[in-house]
PDB file of C-alpha atoms and ligand atoms in Angstrom:
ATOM      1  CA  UNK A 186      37.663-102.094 -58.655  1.00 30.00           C
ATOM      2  CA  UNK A 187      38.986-100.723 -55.319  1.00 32.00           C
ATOM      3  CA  UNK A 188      39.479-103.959 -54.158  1.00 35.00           C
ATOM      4  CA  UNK A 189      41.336-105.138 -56.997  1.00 34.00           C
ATOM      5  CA  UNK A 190      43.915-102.466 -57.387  1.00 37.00           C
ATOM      6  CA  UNK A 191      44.802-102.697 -53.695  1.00 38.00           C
ATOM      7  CA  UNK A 192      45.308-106.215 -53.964  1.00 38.00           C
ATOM      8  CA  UNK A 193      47.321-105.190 -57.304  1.00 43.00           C
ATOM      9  CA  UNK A 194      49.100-103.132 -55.118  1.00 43.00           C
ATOM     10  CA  UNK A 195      50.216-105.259 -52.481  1.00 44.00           C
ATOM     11  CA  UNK A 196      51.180-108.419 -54.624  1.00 43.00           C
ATOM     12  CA  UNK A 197      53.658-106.020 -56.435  1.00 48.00           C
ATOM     13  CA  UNK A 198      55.250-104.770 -53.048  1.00 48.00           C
ATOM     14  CA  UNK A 199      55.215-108.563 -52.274  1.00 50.00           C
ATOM     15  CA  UNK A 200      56.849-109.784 -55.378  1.00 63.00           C
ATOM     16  CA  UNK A 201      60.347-108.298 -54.227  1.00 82.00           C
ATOM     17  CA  UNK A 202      61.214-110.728 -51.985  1.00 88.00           C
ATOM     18  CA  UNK A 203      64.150-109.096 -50.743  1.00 93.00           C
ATOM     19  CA  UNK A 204      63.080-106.095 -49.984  1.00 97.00           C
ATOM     20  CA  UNK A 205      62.301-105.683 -46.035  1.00 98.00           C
ATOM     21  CA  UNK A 206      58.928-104.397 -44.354  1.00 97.00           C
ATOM     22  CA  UNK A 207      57.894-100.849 -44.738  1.00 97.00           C
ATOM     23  CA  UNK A 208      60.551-100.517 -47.303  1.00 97.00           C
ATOM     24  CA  UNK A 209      60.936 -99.281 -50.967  1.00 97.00           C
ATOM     25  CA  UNK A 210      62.946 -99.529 -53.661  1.00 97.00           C
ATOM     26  CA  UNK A 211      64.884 -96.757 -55.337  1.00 96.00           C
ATOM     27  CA  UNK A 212      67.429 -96.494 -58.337  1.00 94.00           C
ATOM     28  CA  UNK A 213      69.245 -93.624 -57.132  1.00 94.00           C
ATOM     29  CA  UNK A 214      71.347 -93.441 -54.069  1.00 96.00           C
ATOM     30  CA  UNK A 215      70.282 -90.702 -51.752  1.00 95.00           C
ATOM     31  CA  UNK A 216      72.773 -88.822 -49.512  1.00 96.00           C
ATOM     32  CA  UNK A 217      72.313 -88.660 -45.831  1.00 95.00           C
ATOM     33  CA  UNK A 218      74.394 -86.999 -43.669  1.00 96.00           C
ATOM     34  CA  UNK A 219      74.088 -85.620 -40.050  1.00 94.00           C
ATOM     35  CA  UNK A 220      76.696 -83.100 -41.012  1.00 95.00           C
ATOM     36  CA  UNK A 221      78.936 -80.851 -43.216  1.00 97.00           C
ATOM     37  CA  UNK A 222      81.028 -83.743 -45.151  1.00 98.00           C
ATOM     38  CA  UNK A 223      85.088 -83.873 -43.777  1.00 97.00           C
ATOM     39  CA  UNK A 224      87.288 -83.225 -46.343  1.00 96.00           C
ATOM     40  CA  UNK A 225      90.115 -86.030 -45.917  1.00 97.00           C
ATOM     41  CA  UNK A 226      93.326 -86.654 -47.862  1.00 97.00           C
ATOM     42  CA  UNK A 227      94.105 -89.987 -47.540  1.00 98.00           C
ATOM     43  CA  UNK A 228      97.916 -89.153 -46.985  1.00 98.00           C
ATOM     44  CA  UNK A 229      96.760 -88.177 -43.502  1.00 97.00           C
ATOM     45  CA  UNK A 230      94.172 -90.586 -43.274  1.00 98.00           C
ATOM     46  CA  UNK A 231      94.203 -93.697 -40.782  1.00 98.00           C
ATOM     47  CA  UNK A 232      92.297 -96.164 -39.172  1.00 98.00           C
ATOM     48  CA  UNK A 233      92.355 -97.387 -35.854  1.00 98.00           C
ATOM     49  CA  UNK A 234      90.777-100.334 -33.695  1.00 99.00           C
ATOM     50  CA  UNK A 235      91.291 -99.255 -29.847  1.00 98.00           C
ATOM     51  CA  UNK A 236      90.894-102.620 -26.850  1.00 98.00           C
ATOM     52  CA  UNK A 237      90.378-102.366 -23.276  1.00 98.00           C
ATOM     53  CA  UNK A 238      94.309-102.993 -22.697  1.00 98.00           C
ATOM     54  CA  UNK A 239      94.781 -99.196 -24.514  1.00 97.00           C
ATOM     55  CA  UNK A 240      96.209-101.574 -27.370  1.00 98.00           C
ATOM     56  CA  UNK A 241      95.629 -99.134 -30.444  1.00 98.00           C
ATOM     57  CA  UNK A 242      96.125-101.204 -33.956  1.00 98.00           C
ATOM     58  CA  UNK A 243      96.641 -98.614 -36.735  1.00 98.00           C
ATOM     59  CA  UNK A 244      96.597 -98.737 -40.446  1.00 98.00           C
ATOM     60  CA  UNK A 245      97.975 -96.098 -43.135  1.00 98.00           C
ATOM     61  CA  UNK A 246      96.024 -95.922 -46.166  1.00 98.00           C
ATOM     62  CA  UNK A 247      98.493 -98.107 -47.928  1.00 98.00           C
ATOM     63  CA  UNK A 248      98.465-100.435 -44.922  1.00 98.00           C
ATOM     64  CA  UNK A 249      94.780-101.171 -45.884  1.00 98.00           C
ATOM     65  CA  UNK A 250      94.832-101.449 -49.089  1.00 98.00           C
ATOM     66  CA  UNK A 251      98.015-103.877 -48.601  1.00 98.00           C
ATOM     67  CA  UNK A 252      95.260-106.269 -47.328  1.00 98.00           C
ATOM     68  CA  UNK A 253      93.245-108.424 -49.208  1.00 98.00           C
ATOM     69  CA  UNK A 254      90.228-106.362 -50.480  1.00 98.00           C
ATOM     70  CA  UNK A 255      86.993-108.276 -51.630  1.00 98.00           C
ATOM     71  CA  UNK A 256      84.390-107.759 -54.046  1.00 98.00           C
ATOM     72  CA  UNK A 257      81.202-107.028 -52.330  1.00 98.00           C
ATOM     73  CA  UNK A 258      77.190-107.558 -53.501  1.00 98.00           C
ATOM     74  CA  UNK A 259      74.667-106.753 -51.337  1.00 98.00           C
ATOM     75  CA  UNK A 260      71.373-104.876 -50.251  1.00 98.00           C
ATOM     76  CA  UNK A 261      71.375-101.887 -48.031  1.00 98.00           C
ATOM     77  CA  UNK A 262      68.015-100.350 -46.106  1.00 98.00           C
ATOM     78  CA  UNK A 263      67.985 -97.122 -44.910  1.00 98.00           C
ATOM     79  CA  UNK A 264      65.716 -96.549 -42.427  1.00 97.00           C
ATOM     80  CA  UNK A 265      63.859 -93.330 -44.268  1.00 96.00           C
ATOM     81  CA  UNK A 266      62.846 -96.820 -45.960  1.00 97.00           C
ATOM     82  CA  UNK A 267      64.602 -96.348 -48.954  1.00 98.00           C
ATOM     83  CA  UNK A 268      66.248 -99.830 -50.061  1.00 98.00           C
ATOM     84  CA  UNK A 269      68.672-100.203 -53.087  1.00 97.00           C
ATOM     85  CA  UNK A 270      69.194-104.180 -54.042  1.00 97.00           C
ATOM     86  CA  UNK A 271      72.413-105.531 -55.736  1.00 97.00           C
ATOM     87  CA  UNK A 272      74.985-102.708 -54.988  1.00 98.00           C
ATOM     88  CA  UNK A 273      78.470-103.087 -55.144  1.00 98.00           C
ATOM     89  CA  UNK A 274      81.365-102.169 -53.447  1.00 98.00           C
ATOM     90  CA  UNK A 275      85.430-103.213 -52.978  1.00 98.00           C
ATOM     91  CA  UNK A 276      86.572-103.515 -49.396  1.00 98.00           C
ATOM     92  CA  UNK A 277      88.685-104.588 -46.677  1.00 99.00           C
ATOM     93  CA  UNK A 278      86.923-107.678 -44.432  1.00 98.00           C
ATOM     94  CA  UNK A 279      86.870-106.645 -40.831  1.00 98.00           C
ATOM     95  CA  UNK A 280      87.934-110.162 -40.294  1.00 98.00           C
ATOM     96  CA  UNK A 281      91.088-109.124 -41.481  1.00 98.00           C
ATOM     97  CA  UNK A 282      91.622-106.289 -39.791  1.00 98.00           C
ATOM     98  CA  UNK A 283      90.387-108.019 -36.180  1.00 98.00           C
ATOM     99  CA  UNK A 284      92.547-110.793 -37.048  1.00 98.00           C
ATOM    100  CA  UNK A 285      95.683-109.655 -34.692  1.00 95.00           C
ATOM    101  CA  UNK A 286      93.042-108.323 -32.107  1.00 98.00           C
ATOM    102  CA  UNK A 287      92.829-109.226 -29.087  1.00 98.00           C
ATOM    103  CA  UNK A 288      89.833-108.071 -26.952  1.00 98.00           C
ATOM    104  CA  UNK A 289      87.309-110.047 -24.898  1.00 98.00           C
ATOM    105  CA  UNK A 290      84.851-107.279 -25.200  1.00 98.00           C
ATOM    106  CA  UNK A 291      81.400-107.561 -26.780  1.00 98.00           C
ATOM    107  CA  UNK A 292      80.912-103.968 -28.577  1.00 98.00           C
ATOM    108  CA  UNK A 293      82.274-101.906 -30.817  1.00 99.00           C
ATOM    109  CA  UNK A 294      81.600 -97.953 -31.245  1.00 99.00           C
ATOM    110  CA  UNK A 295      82.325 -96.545 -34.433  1.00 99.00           C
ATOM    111  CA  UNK A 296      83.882 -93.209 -34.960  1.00 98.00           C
ATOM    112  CA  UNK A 297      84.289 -91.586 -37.952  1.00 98.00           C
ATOM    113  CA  UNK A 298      86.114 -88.129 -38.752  1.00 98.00           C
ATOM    114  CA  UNK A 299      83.571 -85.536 -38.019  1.00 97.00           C
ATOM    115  CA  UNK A 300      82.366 -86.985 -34.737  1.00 97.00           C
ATOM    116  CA  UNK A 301      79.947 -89.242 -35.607  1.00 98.00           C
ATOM    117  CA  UNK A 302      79.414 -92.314 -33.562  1.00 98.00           C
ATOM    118  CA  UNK A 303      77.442 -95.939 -34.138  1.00 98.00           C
ATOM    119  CA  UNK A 304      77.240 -98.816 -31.834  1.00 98.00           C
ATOM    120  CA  UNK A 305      77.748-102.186 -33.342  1.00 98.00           C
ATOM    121  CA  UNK A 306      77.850-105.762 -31.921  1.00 98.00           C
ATOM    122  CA  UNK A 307      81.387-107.225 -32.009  1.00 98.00           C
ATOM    123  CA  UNK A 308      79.999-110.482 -33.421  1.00 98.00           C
ATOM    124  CA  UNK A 309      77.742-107.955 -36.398  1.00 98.00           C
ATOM    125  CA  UNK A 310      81.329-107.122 -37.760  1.00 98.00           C
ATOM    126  CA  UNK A 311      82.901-110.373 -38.157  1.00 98.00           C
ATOM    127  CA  UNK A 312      82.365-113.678 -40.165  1.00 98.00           C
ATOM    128  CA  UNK A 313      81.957-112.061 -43.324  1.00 98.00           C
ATOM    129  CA  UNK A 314      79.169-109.373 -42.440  1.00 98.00           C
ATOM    130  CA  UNK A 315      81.149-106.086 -42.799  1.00 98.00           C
ATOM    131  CA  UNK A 316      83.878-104.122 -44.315  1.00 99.00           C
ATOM    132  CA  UNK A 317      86.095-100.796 -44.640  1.00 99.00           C
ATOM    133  CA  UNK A 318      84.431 -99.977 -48.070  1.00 99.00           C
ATOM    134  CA  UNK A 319      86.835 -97.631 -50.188  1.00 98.00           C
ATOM    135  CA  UNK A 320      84.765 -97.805 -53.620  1.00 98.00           C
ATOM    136  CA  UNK A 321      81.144 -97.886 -54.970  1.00 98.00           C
ATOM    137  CA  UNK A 322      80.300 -99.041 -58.038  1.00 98.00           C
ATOM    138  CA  UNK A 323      83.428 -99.118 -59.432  1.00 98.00           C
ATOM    139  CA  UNK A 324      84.666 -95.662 -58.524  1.00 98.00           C
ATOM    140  CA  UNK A 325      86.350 -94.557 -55.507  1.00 98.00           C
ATOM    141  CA  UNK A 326      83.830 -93.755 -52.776  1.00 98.00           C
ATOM    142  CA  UNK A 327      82.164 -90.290 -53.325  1.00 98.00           C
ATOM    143  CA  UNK A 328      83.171 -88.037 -50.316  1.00 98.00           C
ATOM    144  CA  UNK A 329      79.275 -87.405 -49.885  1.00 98.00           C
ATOM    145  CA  UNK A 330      79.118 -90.776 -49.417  1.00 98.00           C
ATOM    146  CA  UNK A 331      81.541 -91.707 -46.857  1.00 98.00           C
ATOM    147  CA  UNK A 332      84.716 -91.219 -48.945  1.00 98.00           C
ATOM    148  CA  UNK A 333      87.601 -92.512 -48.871  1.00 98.00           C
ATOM    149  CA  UNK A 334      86.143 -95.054 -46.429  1.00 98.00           C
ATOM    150  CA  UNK A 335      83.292 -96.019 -44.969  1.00 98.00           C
ATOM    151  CA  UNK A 336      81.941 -98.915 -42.678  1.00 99.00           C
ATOM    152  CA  UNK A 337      79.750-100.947 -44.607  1.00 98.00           C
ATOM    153  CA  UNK A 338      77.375-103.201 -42.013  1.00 98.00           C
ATOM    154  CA  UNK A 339      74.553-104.038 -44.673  1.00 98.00           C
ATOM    155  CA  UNK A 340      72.517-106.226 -42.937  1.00 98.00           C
ATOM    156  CA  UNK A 341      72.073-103.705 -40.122  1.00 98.00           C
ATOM    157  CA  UNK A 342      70.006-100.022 -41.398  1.00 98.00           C
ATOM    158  CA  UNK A 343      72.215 -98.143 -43.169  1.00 98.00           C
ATOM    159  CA  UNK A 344      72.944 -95.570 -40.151  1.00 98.00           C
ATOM    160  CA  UNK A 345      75.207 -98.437 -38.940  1.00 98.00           C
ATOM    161  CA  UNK A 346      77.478 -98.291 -42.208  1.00 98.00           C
ATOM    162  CA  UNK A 347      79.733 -95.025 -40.818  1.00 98.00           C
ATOM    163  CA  UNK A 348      80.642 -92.867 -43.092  1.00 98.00           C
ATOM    164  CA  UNK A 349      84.418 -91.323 -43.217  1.00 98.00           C
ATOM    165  CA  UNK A 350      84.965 -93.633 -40.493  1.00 98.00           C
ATOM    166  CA  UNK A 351      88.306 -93.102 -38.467  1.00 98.00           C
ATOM    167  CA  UNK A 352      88.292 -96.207 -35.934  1.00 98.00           C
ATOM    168  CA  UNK A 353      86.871 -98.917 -34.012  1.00 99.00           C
ATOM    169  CA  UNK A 354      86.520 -98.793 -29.643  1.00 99.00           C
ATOM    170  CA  UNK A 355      85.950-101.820 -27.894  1.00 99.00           C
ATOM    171  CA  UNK A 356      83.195-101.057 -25.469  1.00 98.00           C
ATOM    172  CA  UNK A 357      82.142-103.758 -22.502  1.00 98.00           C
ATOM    173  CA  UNK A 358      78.370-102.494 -23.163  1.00 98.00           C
ATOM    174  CA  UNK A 359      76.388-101.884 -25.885  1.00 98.00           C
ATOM    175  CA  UNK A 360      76.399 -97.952 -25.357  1.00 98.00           C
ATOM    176  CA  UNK A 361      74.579 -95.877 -27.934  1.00 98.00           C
ATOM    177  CA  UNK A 362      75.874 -94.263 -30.912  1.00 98.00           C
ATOM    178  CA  UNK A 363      74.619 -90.611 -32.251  1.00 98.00           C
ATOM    179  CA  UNK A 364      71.498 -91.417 -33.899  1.00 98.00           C
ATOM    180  CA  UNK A 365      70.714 -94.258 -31.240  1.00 98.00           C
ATOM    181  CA  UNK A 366      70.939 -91.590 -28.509  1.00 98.00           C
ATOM    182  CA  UNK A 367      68.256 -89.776 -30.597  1.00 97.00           C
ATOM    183  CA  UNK A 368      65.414 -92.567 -30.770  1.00 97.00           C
ATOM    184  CA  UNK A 369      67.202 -94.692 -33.442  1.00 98.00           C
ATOM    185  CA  UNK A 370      67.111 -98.552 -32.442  1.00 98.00           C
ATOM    186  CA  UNK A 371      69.585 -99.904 -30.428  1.00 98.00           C
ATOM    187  CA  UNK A 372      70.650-102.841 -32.993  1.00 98.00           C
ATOM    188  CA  UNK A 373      68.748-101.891 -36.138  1.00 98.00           C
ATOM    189  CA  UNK A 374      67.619-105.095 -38.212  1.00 98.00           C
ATOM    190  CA  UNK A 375      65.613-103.862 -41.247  1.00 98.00           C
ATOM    191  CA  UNK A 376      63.888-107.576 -41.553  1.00 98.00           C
ATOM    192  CA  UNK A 377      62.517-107.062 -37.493  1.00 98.00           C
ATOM    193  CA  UNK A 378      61.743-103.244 -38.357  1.00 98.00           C
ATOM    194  CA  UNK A 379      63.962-102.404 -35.455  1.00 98.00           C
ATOM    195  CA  UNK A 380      63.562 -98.524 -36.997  1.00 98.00           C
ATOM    196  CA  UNK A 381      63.126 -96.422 -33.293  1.00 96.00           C
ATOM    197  CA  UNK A 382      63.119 -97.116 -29.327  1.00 83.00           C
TER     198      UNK A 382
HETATM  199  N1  MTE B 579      79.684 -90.144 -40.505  1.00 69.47           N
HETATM  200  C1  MTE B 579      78.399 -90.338 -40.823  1.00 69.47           C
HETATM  201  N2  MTE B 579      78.016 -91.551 -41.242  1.00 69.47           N
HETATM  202  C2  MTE B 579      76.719 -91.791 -41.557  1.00 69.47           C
HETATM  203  C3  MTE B 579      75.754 -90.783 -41.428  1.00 69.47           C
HETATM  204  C4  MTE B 579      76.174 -89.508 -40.975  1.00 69.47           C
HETATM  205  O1  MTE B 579      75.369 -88.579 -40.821  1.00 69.47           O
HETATM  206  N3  MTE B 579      77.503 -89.315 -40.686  1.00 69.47           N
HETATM  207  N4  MTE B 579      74.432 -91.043 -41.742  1.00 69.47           N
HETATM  208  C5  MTE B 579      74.019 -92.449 -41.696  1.00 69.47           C
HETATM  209  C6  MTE B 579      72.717 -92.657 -42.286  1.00 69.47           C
HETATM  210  S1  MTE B 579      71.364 -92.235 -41.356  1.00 69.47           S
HETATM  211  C7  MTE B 579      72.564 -93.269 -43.488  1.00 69.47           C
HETATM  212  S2  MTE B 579      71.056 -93.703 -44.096  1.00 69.47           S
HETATM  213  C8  MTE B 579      73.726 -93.535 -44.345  1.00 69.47           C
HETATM  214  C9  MTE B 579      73.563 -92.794 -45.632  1.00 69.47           C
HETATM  215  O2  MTE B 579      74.625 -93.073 -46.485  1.00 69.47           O
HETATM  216  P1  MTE B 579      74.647 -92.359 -47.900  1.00 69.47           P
HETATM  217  O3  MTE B 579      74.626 -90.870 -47.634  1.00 69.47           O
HETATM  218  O4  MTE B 579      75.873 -92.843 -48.552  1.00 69.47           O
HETATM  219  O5  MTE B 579      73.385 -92.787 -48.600  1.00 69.47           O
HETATM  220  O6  MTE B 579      74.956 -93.145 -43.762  1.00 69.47           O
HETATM  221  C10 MTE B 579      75.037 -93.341 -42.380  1.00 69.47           C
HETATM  222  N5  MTE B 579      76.383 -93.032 -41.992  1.00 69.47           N
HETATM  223 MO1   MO B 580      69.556 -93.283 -42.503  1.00 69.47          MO
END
């Protein structure tokens, strides 16, 4: 009997094929946050992407949203191993917005109002892999959950997507963000388990 409801056990985790290793599934969508959350108007709000030339590219909130936004479907891991499958946001490609940089550096640090930092692989935000989400599930983003814009990375652990994020520094190394300064994984792919140092 044992034998036969661990085996029960593990076909079921098995049967969700999208779900990474040492993950699990959950309905509801858990807040996690490092800090008290910013309270942000979005008539003061802005985003920035900052180059080694000192180049700073700067959007209003009605610059963004002048841009095309895009329906977005995807899986996100946190790496407290929750996992939510088929979520759905709006948001603004960061194809677009890189599309009139110019930087020949490799990294990108996050920053998001707050103070809270991420390190991201240049090439991890382009080609269709990550966004300036401003709604969830058909509602304007929840300030507990990164409102009025977060970055959305999804195929990186969830401590990647910033929330309240404020702008974009081109780094020359990969230097670590918050979390990855406190044992987090330097890259952070949920399908590798990349969870800690
Ligand atoms: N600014 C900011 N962004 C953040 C965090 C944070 O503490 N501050 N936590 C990260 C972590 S560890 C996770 S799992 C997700 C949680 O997002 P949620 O609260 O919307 O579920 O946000 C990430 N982005
Ligand atoms: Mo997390």
């Amino acid at each position: 009997m044992a034998v036969i409801s661990r085996g029960f056990g593990g076909r079921r985790r098995e049967s969700v094929p999208d779900l990474p290793p040492g993950q699990y599934l959950t309905q509801d969508f858990p807040v996690l946050s490092a800090g008290p959350t910013p309270d942000i108007d979005t008539a003061d709000w802005e985003f920035t992407i900052r180059t080694e030339s000192g180049a700073v590219h700067r959007w209003s909130w009605d610059e963004l949203h002048a841009l095309p936004i895009e329906d977005i479907t995807t899986d996100i891991h946190c790496v407290t191993r929750w996992s939510k499958l088929g979520t759905t946001w709006r948001g603004v490609s960061l194809d677009s917005l890189f599309a009139g940089v110019d930087t020949s550096y490799d990294y990108v640090m996050a920053h998001s109002y707050g103070g809270y930092t991420t390190n991201v692989p240049l090439e991890d935000l382009l080609d269709g892999k990550a966004w300036i989400a401003v709604e969830f599930d058909g509602e304007d983003l929840d300030p507990e959950h990164g409102g009025p814009a977060r970055l959305l990375v999804p195929h990186l652990y969830f401590w990647k997507s910033a929330k309240w994020i404020r702008g974009l520094v081109m780094h020359s190394n990969d230097d670590p963000g918050f979390w990855e300064q406190n044992g987090y994984h330097i890259y952070g792919d949920p399908w590798l388990e990349q969870r800690y140092w």
